[in-house]
Coordinates of C-alpha atoms in Angstrom, one line a residue:
M1 CA -63.5 99.7 57.1
K2 CA -63.4 95.9 57.3
L3 CA -64.7 95.6 53.8
I4 CA -62.0 97.7 52.4
T5 CA -59.4 95.7 54.2
S6 CA -60.8 92.4 52.8
A7 CA -60.8 93.7 49.3
G8 CA -57.3 94.8 49.8
V9 CA -56.3 91.3 50.9
L10 CA -58.0 89.7 47.8
V11 CA -56.3 92.2 45.5
A12 CA -52.9 91.4 47.1
V13 CA -53.4 87.6 46.8
A14 CA -54.4 88.0 43.2
L15 CA -51.3 90.1 42.5
A16 CA -49.1 87.5 44.2
V17 CA -50.6 84.5 42.3
A18 CA -50.4 86.3 38.9
P19 CA -46.6 86.3 38.6
A20 CA -46.5 82.5 39.5
Y21 CA -48.8 81.5 36.7
S22 CA -46.9 83.7 34.3
Q23 CA -43.6 82.0 35.3
E24 CA -45.0 78.4 34.9
D25 CA -46.2 79.4 31.4
K26 CA -42.7 80.5 30.5
L27 CA -41.0 77.3 31.8
E28 CA -43.3 74.8 30.3
P29 CA -42.0 75.2 26.7
V30 CA -38.4 74.9 28.1
V31 CA -39.2 71.6 29.9
E32 CA -40.9 70.2 26.9
G33 CA -38.0 71.2 24.7
A34 CA -35.5 69.6 27.1
S35 CA -37.6 66.4 27.2
S36 CA -37.7 66.4 23.4
I37 CA -33.9 66.8 23.3
N38 CA -33.5 63.9 25.7
D39 CA -35.7 61.7 23.6
S40 CA -33.8 62.7 20.5
A41 CA -30.5 62.0 22.3
R42 CA -31.7 58.5 23.4
K43 CA -32.8 57.7 19.8
S44 CA -29.5 59.0 18.5
Q45 CA -27.6 56.9 21.1
L46 CA -29.6 53.8 20.1
T47 CA -28.8 54.6 16.5
I48 CA -25.1 55.0 17.3
D49 CA -25.1 51.7 19.3
Q50 CA -26.7 49.9 16.4
I51 CA -24.2 51.4 14.0
S52 CA -21.3 50.3 16.3
D53 CA -22.7 46.8 16.6
D54 CA -23.0 46.6 12.8
M55 CA -19.5 47.8 12.4
Q56 CA -18.1 45.3 14.9
E57 CA -20.0 42.5 13.1
R58 CA -18.7 43.6 9.8
L59 CA -15.2 43.9 11.2
Q60 CA -15.4 40.3 12.4
Q61 CA -16.8 39.2 9.1
Y62 CA -13.9 41.0 7.3
K63 CA -11.4 39.2 9.5
R64 CA -13.0 35.9 8.8
I65 CA -13.0 36.6 5.1
M66 CA -9.3 37.7 5.2
K67 CA -8.4 34.5 7.1
E68 CA -10.2 32.4 4.4
I69 CA -8.4 34.3 1.7
D70 CA -5.0 33.6 3.4
G71 CA -6.0 29.9 3.5
L72 CA -7.1 29.9 -0.1
K73 CA -3.8 31.5 -1.1
V74 CA -1.9 28.6 0.6
Y75 CA -4.2 26.0 -1.0
T76 CA -3.8 27.7 -4.4
T77 CA -0.1 27.6 -4.1
Q78 CA -0.1 23.9 -3.3
V79 CA -2.5 23.1 -6.1
E80 CA -0.3 25.0 -8.5
Q81 CA 2.7 22.9 -7.4
Q82 CA 0.6 19.7 -7.8
I83 CA -0.5 20.8 -11.3
S84 CA 3.1 21.5 -12.2
S85 CA 4.2 18.1 -10.9
Q86 CA 1.3 16.4 -12.8
E87 CA 2.3 18.3 -16.0
S88 CA 5.8 16.9 -15.6
E89 CA 4.4 13.4 -15.0
K90 CA 2.1 13.8 -18.0
Q91 CA 5.1 14.7 -20.2
D92 CA 6.9 11.6 -18.9
I93 CA 3.9 9.4 -19.6
N94 CA 3.6 10.8 -23.1
N95 CA 7.3 10.1 -23.7
S96 CA 6.8 6.6 -22.4
I97 CA 3.9 6.1 -24.7
D98 CA 6.0 7.2 -27.6
Q99 CA 8.5 4.6 -26.6
V100 CA 6.0 1.7 -26.2
S101 CA 6.5 0.3 -29.7
Y102 CA 10.2 0.5 -29.4
V103 CA 10.2 -1.2 -26.0
E104 CA 7.8 -4.0 -27.2
R105 CA 10.2 -4.7 -30.1
Q106 CA 13.1 -5.0 -27.6
I107 CA 11.3 -6.8 -24.8
T108 CA 10.0 -9.8 -26.8
P109 CA 13.4 -11.1 -27.9
L110 CA 14.6 -10.6 -24.3
M111 CA 11.7 -12.7 -22.9
L112 CA 12.5 -15.5 -25.5
R113 CA 16.1 -15.5 -24.4
M114 CA 15.0 -15.6 -20.8
I115 CA 12.8 -18.6 -21.4
D116 CA 15.6 -20.4 -23.3
S117 CA 17.9 -19.8 -20.4
L118 CA 15.4 -21.1 -17.9
E119 CA 14.9 -24.2 -19.9
S120 CA 18.6 -24.9 -20.0
F121 CA 18.8 -24.2 -16.2
V122 CA 16.0 -26.6 -15.4
E123 CA 17.5 -29.3 -17.6
L124 CA 20.9 -29.0 -15.8
D125 CA 19.3 -28.6 -12.3
V126 CA 18.6 -31.1 -9.7
P127 CA 15.7 -33.2 -11.1
F128 CA 12.8 -32.4 -8.8
L129 CA 9.2 -31.6 -9.8
Q130 CA 10.2 -32.3 -13.4
T131 CA 6.7 -32.6 -14.8
E132 CA 5.5 -29.4 -13.1
R133 CA 8.5 -27.4 -14.1
S134 CA 8.4 -28.7 -17.7
E135 CA 4.7 -27.8 -18.0
R136 CA 5.4 -24.3 -16.7
L137 CA 8.0 -23.8 -19.4
Q138 CA 5.7 -25.1 -22.1
Q139 CA 3.0 -22.7 -20.9
L140 CA 5.4 -19.8 -21.3
N141 CA 6.3 -20.8 -24.8
D142 CA 2.6 -21.1 -25.7
L143 CA 1.9 -17.7 -24.1
M144 CA 4.6 -16.0 -26.2
E145 CA 2.8 -17.1 -29.4
R146 CA -0.6 -15.6 -28.3
A147 CA -1.4 -12.3 -29.9
N148 CA -4.3 -11.5 -27.5
V149 CA -2.0 -11.3 -24.5
D150 CA -0.3 -8.0 -23.6
V151 CA 3.4 -7.8 -23.5
S152 CA 3.3 -6.7 -19.9
E153 CA 1.4 -9.9 -18.9
K154 CA 3.9 -12.1 -20.8
F155 CA 6.7 -10.4 -19.0
R156 CA 5.0 -10.8 -15.6
R157 CA 4.6 -14.5 -16.2
V158 CA 8.2 -14.9 -17.2
M159 CA 9.4 -13.1 -14.1
E160 CA 7.0 -15.2 -12.0
A161 CA 8.6 -18.4 -13.3
Y162 CA 12.0 -17.0 -12.4
Q163 CA 10.8 -16.2 -8.9
I164 CA 9.4 -19.7 -8.4
E165 CA 12.7 -21.2 -9.5
A166 CA 14.6 -18.9 -7.1
D167 CA 12.3 -19.8 -4.2
Y168 CA 13.1 -23.5 -4.7
G169 CA 16.6 -22.8 -3.5
R170 CA 15.3 -21.3 -0.2
N171 CA 12.7 -23.8 1.1
I172 CA 12.2 -27.5 2.0
E173 CA 9.6 -29.7 0.4
A174 CA 8.3 -33.2 0.4
Y175 CA 6.0 -34.6 -2.3
T176 CA 5.0 -38.0 -3.7
A177 CA 5.8 -39.3 -7.2
E178 CA 6.9 -42.3 -9.1
H179 CA 10.6 -43.4 -9.2
E180 CA 12.2 -46.3 -11.0
I181 CA 13.9 -48.7 -8.6
N182 CA 15.5 -51.9 -10.0
G183 CA 13.6 -51.5 -13.2
Q184 CA 10.2 -51.0 -11.6
Q185 CA 8.1 -47.9 -11.0
Q186 CA 7.3 -47.3 -7.4
D187 CA 5.6 -44.6 -5.4
V188 CA 8.2 -42.8 -3.4
T189 CA 8.4 -39.7 -1.2
Y190 CA 10.9 -37.1 -2.4
L191 CA 12.6 -34.8 0.1
R192 CA 14.0 -31.7 -1.4
I193 CA 16.2 -29.4 0.8
G194 CA 16.7 -26.3 -1.3
R195 CA 18.9 -27.4 -4.1
V196 CA 21.4 -28.9 -1.7
A197 CA 19.9 -32.3 -1.3
L198 CA 17.2 -34.4 -3.2
I199 CA 16.4 -37.7 -1.4
Y200 CA 13.7 -40.3 -2.1
K201 CA 12.3 -42.9 0.3
T202 CA 10.0 -45.8 -0.6
R203 CA 6.8 -46.3 1.3
D204 CA 8.1 -49.2 3.2
G205 CA 11.4 -47.5 3.9
Q206 CA 13.4 -50.3 2.4
H207 CA 15.0 -48.1 -0.2
L208 CA 16.7 -44.7 0.2
G209 CA 18.4 -42.8 -2.6
I210 CA 20.1 -39.4 -3.0
W211 CA 20.8 -37.5 -6.1
N212 CA 24.5 -36.9 -7.0
Q213 CA 24.6 -33.7 -9.0
E214 CA 28.2 -34.1 -9.8
Q215 CA 27.6 -37.5 -11.5
R216 CA 24.0 -36.7 -12.3
S217 CA 22.8 -40.0 -11.1
W218 CA 20.9 -41.6 -8.2
Q219 CA 22.9 -43.4 -5.5
E220 CA 21.7 -45.7 -2.8
L221 CA 21.6 -44.3 0.7
D222 CA 22.4 -46.2 3.8
S223 CA 19.3 -47.1 5.9
K224 CA 20.9 -45.4 9.0
H225 CA 19.7 -42.1 7.5
L226 CA 16.1 -43.2 7.5
P227 CA 15.2 -41.6 10.9
A228 CA 16.7 -38.2 9.8
V229 CA 14.9 -38.4 6.5
D230 CA 11.6 -39.2 8.1
E231 CA 12.0 -36.3 10.5
A232 CA 12.9 -33.9 7.6
I233 CA 9.8 -35.1 5.6
R234 CA 7.6 -34.3 8.6
I235 CA 9.1 -30.9 9.0
A236 CA 8.7 -30.2 5.3
R237 CA 5.0 -31.2 5.6
K238 CA 4.7 -28.9 8.6
Q239 CA 3.9 -31.8 10.9
L240 CA 6.9 -30.9 13.1
A241 CA 8.5 -27.6 14.1
P242 CA 11.7 -26.7 12.2
D243 CA 14.7 -28.1 13.8
L244 CA 18.4 -28.8 13.2
L245 CA 18.8 -31.8 10.9
M246 CA 21.8 -34.0 10.1
M247 CA 21.4 -34.9 6.5
P248 CA 23.7 -36.7 4.0
L249 CA 25.3 -34.3 1.4
F250 CA 27.8 -34.6 -1.4
A251 CA 31.0 -32.5 -1.2
N252 CA 33.2 -32.1 -4.3
K253 CA 36.9 -32.9 -3.7
S254 CA 39.2 -32.9 -6.7
N255 CA 36.4 -33.7 -9.1
S256 CA 35.3 -36.6 -7.0
S257 CA 32.2 -36.8 -4.8
T258 CA 32.1 -38.1 -1.2
Q259 CA 29.1 -38.4 1.0
N260 CA 29.1 -36.4 4.2
S261 CA 26.7 -35.3 6.9
A262 CA 25.8 -31.7 7.4
G263 CA 23.4 -29.7 9.5
Q264 CA 20.3 -28.4 7.7

């Protein structure tokens, strides 16, 4: 009786275990399928993330390229404007080149007339630096005869001479040269104040003279003006700072000249 009971128990246990094993066998493929799906989903998500990153990178690259294109458009517009301006300048230059021969034919006579006028002016001007100014005029005349010098250089030299003459009227200068006094050549110091006054002084200070432009002659100057002349000479040589000077001048009155003092 006990044996039968034990056998019955074993049969009951076997019958209870059998359905459990059968259920696990059925779920295992499902679990494996779900795991496979999850793996596939992860891979798909990684692929999607990679594609999204690539798209973002390409979008940024596209924006950079479009920005560069916009900049190039602005640059191209400016270059086109410059080219247009250069074309206009090129045309002007070509027109000028075409006129060179004509200008040269006209400018040469003009320069010759300018030199003649300058010679007349120097001849009638206050007689300072006569040797230097005469040599400059002679150099201009020699320059005009040279065929190996460009017209532009000749014109520059003529204008330079005019500028030098113009500057004489705006500065003060002291220089040493010879001057005839009582029939003898003596070393004197000339003082030129613009074109207003030209005075000489001997080394010993015994003789002073001033140029009378109205009479075109030298006149003796009173020795009382010697201190003022000495001071002016030192200023001209930059040995003293510029200051107010009381200098003798000539003033025209009814075609006669009188000697006055004026501030310089």
